[in-house]
Coordinates of C-alpha atoms (C1' of nucleotides) and ligand atoms in Angstrom, one line a residue:
Chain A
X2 CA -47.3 -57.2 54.7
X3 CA -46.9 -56.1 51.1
X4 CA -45.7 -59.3 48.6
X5 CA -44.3 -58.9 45.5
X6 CA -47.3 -60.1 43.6
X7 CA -49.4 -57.6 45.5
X8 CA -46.3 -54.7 44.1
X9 CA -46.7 -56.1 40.4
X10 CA -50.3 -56.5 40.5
X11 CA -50.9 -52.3 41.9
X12 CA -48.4 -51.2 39.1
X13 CA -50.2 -53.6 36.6
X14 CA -53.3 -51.7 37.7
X15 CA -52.0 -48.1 37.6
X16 CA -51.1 -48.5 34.3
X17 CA -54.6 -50.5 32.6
X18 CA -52.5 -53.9 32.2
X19 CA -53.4 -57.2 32.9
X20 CA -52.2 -59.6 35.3
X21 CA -51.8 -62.5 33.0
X22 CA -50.8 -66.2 33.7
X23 CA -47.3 -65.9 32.1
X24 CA -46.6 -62.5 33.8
X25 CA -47.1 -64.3 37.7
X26 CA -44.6 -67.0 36.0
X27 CA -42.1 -65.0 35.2
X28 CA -42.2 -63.1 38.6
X29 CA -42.4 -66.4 40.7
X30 CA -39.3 -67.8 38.8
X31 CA -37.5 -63.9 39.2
X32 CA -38.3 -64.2 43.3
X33 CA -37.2 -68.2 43.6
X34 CA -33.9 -67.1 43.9
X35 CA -31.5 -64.3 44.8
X36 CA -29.0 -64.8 42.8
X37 CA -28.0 -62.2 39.5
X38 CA -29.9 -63.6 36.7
X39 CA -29.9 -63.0 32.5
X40 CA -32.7 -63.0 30.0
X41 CA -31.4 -66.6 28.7
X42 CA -30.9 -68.5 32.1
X43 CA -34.3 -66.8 33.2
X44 CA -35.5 -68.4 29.9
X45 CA -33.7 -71.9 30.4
X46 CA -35.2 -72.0 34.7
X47 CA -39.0 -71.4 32.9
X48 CA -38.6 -73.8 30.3
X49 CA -38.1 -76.5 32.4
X50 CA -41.2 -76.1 34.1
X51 CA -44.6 -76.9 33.1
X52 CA -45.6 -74.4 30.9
X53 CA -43.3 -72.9 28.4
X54 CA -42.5 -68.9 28.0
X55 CA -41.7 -67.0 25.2
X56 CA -38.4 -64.9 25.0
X57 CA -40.3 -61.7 23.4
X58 CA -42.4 -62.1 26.5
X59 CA -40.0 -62.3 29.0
X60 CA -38.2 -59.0 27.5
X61 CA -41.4 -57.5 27.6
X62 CA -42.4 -58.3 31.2
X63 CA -38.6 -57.1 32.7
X64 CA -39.3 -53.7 32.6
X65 CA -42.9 -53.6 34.0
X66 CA -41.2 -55.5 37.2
X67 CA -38.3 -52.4 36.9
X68 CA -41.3 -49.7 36.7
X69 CA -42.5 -51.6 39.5
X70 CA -39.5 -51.1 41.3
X71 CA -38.9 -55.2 41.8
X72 CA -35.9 -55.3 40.3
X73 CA -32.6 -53.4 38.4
X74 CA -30.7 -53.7 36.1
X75 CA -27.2 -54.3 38.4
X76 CA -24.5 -54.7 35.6
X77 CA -23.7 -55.6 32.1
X78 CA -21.0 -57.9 31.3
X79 CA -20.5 -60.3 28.4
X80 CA -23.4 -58.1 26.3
X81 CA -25.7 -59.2 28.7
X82 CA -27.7 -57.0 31.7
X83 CA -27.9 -58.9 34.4
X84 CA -30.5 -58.2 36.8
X85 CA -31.1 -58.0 40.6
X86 CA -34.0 -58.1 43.5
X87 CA -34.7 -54.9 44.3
X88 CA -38.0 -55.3 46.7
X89 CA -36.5 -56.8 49.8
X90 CA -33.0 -56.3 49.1
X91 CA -31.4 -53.1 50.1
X92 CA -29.1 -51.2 47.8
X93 CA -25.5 -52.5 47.5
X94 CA -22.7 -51.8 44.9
X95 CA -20.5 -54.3 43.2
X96 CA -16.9 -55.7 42.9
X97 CA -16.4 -57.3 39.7
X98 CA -13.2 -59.8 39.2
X99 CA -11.9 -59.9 35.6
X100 CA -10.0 -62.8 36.2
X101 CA -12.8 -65.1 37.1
X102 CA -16.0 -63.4 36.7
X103 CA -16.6 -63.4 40.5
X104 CA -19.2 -60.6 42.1
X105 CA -19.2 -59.6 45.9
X106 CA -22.0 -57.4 46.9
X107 CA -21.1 -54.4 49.5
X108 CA -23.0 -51.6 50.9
X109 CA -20.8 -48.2 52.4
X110 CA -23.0 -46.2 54.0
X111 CA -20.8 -43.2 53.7
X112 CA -20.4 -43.4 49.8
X113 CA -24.3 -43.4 49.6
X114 CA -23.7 -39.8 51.7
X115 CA -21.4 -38.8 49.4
X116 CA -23.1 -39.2 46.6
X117 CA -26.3 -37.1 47.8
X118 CA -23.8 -34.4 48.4
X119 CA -21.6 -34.5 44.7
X120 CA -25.9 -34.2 43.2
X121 CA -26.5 -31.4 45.8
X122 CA -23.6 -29.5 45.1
X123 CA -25.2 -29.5 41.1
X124 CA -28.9 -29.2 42.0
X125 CA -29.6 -32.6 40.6
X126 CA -32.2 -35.2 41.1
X127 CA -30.6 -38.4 42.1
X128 CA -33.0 -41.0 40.9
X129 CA -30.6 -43.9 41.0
X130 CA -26.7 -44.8 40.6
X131 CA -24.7 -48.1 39.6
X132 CA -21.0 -47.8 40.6
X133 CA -19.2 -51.0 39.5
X134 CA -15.2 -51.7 40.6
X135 CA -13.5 -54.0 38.4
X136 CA -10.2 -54.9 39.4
X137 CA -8.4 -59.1 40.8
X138 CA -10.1 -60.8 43.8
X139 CA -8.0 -63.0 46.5
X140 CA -7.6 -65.9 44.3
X141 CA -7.1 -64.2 41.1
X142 CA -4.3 -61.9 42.7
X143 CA -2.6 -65.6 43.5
X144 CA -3.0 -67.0 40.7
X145 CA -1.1 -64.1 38.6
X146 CA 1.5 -63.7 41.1
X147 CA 2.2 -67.4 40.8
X148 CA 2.2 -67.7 37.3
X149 CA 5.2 -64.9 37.3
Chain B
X24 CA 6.5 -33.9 27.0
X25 CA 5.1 -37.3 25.6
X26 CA 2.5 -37.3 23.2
X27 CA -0.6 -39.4 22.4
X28 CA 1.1 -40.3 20.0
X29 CA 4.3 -41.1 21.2
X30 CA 1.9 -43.3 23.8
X31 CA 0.1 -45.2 21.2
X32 CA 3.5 -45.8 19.1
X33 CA 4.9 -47.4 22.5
X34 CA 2.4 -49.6 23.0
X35 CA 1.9 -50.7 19.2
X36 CA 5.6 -51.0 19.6
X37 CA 5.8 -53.0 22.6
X38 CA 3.3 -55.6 21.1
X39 CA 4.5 -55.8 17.5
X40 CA 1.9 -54.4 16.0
X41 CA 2.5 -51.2 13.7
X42 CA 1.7 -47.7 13.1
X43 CA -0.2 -47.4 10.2
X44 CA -2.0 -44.6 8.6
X45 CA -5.3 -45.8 9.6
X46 CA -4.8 -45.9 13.3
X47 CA -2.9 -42.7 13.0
X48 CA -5.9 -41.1 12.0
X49 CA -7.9 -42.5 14.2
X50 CA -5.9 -41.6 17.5
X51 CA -6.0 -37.9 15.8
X52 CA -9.7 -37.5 15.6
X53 CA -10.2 -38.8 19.0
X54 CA -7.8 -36.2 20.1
X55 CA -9.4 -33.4 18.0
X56 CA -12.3 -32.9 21.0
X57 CA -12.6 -33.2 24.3
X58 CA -16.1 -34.6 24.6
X59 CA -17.7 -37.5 25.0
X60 CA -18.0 -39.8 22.0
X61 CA -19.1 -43.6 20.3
X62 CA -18.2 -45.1 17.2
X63 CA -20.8 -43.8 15.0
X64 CA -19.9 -40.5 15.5
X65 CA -16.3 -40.9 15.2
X66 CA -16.8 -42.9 11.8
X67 CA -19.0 -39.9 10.5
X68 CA -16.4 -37.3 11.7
X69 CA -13.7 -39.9 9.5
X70 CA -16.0 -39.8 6.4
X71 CA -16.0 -36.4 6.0
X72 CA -11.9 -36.1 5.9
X73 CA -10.0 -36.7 2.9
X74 CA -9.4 -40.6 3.5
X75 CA -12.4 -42.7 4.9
X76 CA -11.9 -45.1 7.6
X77 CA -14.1 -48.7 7.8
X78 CA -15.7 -49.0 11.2
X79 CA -14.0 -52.6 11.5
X80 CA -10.9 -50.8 11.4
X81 CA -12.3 -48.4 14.3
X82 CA -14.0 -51.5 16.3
X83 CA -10.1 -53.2 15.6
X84 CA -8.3 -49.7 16.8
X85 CA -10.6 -48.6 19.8
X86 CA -9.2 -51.4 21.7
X87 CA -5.7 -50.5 21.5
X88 CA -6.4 -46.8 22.1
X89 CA -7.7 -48.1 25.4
X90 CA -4.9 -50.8 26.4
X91 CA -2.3 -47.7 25.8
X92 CA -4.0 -45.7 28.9
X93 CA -5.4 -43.4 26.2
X94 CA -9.3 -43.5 26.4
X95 CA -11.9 -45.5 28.5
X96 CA -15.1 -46.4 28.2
X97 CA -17.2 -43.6 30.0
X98 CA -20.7 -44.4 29.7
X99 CA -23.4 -47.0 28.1
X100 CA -26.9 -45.2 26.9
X101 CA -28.9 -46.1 24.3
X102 CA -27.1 -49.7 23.6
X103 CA -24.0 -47.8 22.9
X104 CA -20.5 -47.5 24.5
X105 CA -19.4 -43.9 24.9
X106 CA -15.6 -43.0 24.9
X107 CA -13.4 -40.6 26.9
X108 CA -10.0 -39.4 26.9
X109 CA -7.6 -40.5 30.0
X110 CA -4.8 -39.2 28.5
X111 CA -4.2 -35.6 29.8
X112 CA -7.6 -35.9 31.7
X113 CA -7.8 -36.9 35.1
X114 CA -10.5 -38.9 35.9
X115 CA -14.1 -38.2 36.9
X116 CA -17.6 -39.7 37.4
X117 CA -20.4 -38.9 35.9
X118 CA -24.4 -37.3 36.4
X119 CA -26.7 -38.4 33.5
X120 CA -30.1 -36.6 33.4
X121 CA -32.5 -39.0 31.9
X122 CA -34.7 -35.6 30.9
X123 CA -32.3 -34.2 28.4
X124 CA -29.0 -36.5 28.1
X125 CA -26.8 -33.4 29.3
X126 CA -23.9 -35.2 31.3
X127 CA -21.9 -33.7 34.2
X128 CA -18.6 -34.1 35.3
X129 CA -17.4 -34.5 38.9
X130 CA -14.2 -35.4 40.7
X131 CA -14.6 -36.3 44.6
X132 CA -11.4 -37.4 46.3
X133 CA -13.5 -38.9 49.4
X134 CA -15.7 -40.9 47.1
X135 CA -11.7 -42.1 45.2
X136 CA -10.9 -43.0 48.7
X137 CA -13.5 -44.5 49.6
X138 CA -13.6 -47.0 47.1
X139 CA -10.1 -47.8 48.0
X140 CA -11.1 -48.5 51.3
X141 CA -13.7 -51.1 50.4
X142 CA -11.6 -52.5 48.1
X143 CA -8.9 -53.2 50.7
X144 CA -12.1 -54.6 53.3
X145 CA -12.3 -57.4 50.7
X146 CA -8.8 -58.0 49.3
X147 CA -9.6 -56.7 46.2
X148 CA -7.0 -55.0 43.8
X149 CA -8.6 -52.1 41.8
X150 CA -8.1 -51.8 38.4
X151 CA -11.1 -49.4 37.4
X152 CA -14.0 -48.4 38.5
X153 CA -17.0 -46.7 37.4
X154 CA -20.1 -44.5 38.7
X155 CA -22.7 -43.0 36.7
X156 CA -25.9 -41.8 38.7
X157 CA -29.0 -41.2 36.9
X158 CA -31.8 -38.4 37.8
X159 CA -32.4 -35.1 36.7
X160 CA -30.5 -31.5 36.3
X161 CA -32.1 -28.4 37.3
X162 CA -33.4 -27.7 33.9
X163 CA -35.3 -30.7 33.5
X164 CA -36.4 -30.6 37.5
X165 CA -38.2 -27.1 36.8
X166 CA -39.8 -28.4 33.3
X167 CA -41.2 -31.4 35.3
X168 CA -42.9 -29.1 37.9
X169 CA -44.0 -26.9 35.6
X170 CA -45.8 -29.2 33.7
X171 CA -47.9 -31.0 36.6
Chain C
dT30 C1' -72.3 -66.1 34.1
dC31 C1' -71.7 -64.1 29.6
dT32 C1' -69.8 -60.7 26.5
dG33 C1' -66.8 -57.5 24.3
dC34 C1' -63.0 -54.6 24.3
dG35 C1' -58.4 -53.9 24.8
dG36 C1' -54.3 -55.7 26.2
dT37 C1' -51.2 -60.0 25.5
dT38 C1' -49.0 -63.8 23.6
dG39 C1' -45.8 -66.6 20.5
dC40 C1' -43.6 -66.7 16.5
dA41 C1' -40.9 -65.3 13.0
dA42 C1' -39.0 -61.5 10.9
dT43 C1' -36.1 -57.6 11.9
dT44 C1' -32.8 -54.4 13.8
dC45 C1' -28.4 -53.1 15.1
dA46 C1' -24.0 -53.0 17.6
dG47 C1' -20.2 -55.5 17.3
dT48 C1' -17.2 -59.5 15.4
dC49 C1' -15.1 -62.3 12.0
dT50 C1' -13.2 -64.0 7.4
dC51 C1' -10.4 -63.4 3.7
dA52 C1' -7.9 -61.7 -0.2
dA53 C1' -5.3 -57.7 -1.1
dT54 C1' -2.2 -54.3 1.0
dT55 C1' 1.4 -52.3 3.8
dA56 C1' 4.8 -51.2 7.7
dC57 C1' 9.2 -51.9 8.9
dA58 C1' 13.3 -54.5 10.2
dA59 C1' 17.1 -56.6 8.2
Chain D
dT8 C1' 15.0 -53.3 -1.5
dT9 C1' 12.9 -57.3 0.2
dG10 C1' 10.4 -60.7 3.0
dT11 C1' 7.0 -61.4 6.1
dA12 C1' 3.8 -60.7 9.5
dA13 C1' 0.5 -57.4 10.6
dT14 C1' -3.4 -54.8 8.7
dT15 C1' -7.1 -53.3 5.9
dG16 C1' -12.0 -52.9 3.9
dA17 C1' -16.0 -55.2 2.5
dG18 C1' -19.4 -57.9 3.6
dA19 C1' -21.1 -62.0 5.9
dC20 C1' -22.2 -63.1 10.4
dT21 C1' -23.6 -63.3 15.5
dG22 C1' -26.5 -62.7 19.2
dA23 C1' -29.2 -59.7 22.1
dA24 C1' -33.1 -57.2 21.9
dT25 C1' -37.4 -55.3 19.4
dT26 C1' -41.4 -55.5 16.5
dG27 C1' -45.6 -56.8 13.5
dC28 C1' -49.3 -59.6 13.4
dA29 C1' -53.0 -62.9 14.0
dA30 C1' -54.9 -65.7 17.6
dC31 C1' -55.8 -65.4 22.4
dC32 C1' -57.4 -64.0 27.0
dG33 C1' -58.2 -61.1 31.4
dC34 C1' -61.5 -58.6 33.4
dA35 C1' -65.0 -54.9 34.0
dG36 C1' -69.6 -54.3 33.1
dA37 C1' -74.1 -56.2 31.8
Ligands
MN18 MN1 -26.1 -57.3 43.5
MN19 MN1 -16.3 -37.8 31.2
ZN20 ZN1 -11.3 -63.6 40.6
ZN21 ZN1 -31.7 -32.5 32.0

DNA sequence: TCTGCGGTTGCAATTCAGTCTCAATTACAA
DNA sequence: TTGTAATTGAGACTGAATTGCAACCGCAGA
């Protein structure tokens, strides 16, 4: 069974870098938990550990771990990407609430079809696709109608 | 038949805020072209008239171009938000080739209804949505091949 | 195990889109 | 025409992301 270290360390390889003691950091920290994360809050989890890491480092080490096909990008809110597991965690798409900020996650098989067949119909390559639905979840649509 | 700029003088109206020359303008030269564009461009397009426009003015105006039902933001590339007209265009998604930057337009009702569909599986009131998938157009495919 | 050659790091400086402040200006309703 | 609240441009500012550089270090080969 393939880990992610195993993943980072091949790509690593592939492309003459080296698998360095801040780089298995930063992807430990990335895989401790599922959750969305940010550059900063990366930043504040590996701060509190032992050993320190640099910011430029961190940006620097996020896209090896998106060559390596670890992670995504999975939206951008508040001038921030936020990013996602990839390895281990199949594709989903994302409701976003503008009245609280809440995500849900959700996976439709059939608009994954579709989509193949809209880049068919143009002779395109799909390599990957974000769809993103912002609208008012449960509590937010109760809270407005409330408050009117 | 309403105009853009009857629309934007509504909504300017509605919130007490006025029509001025500088927004005038503005809502013009977005209406000038169809395509895609960001604020850069727009602010050179601006220069090179008769009566220059400051971008805070544009940053301040874009805003209220998209509040009126007017324009949307259509795409993010290269750290940049990309504008589109709403107004008199029905909406689409979008094919990026990462090759050449060419962008392609499509409309799919099934994928419109679909999303409506999952949003009503979760309770979830949709205000906007949207998909932009990645890969590569047929040019691009054929210069890849070509050169392996 | 030792060595040397790249690749890597942290830091601070820099970039750049986007926001904000403020004094001068202007739309527009009365 | 006038009063007033909204608006403007200029430049300072913010904050995410990038970069240059000198010291550092992983790792393949000896
Ligand atoms: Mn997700
Ligand atoms: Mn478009
Ligand atoms: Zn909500
Ligand atoms: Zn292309």
């Amino acid at each position: 069974m393939i880990t992610e270290e195993d993943r980072f360390r091949d790509h690593l390889k592939k492309k003459g870098l080296k698998f360095t003691s801040e780089r298995k950091l930063i992807l430990k920290e990335v895989f401790s938990s599922h959750k969305h994360f940010d550059v900063e809050e990366l930043f504040g989890r590996l701060r509190k550990k032992d050993r320190a890491i640099s910011r430029a480092t961190i940006y620097r080490t996020l896209p090896l771990l998106i060559e390596s096909g670890l992670i995504r990008e999975a939206l951008r809110c508040r001038d921030r990407f936020y990013y996602e597991h990839v390895f281990g965690h199949p594709h989903h798409d994302h409701l976003l609430c503008i009245g609280c900020g809440k995500v849900i996650e959700f996976r439709d098989e059939r608009l994954e079809k579709l989509q193949n067949e809209v880049c068919k119909k143009y002779g395109f390559e799909l390599i990957e696709h974000r769809l993103g639905i912002k609208g008012y979840c449960k509590k937010c649509q109760k809270k407005i109608s409330k408050s009117t």
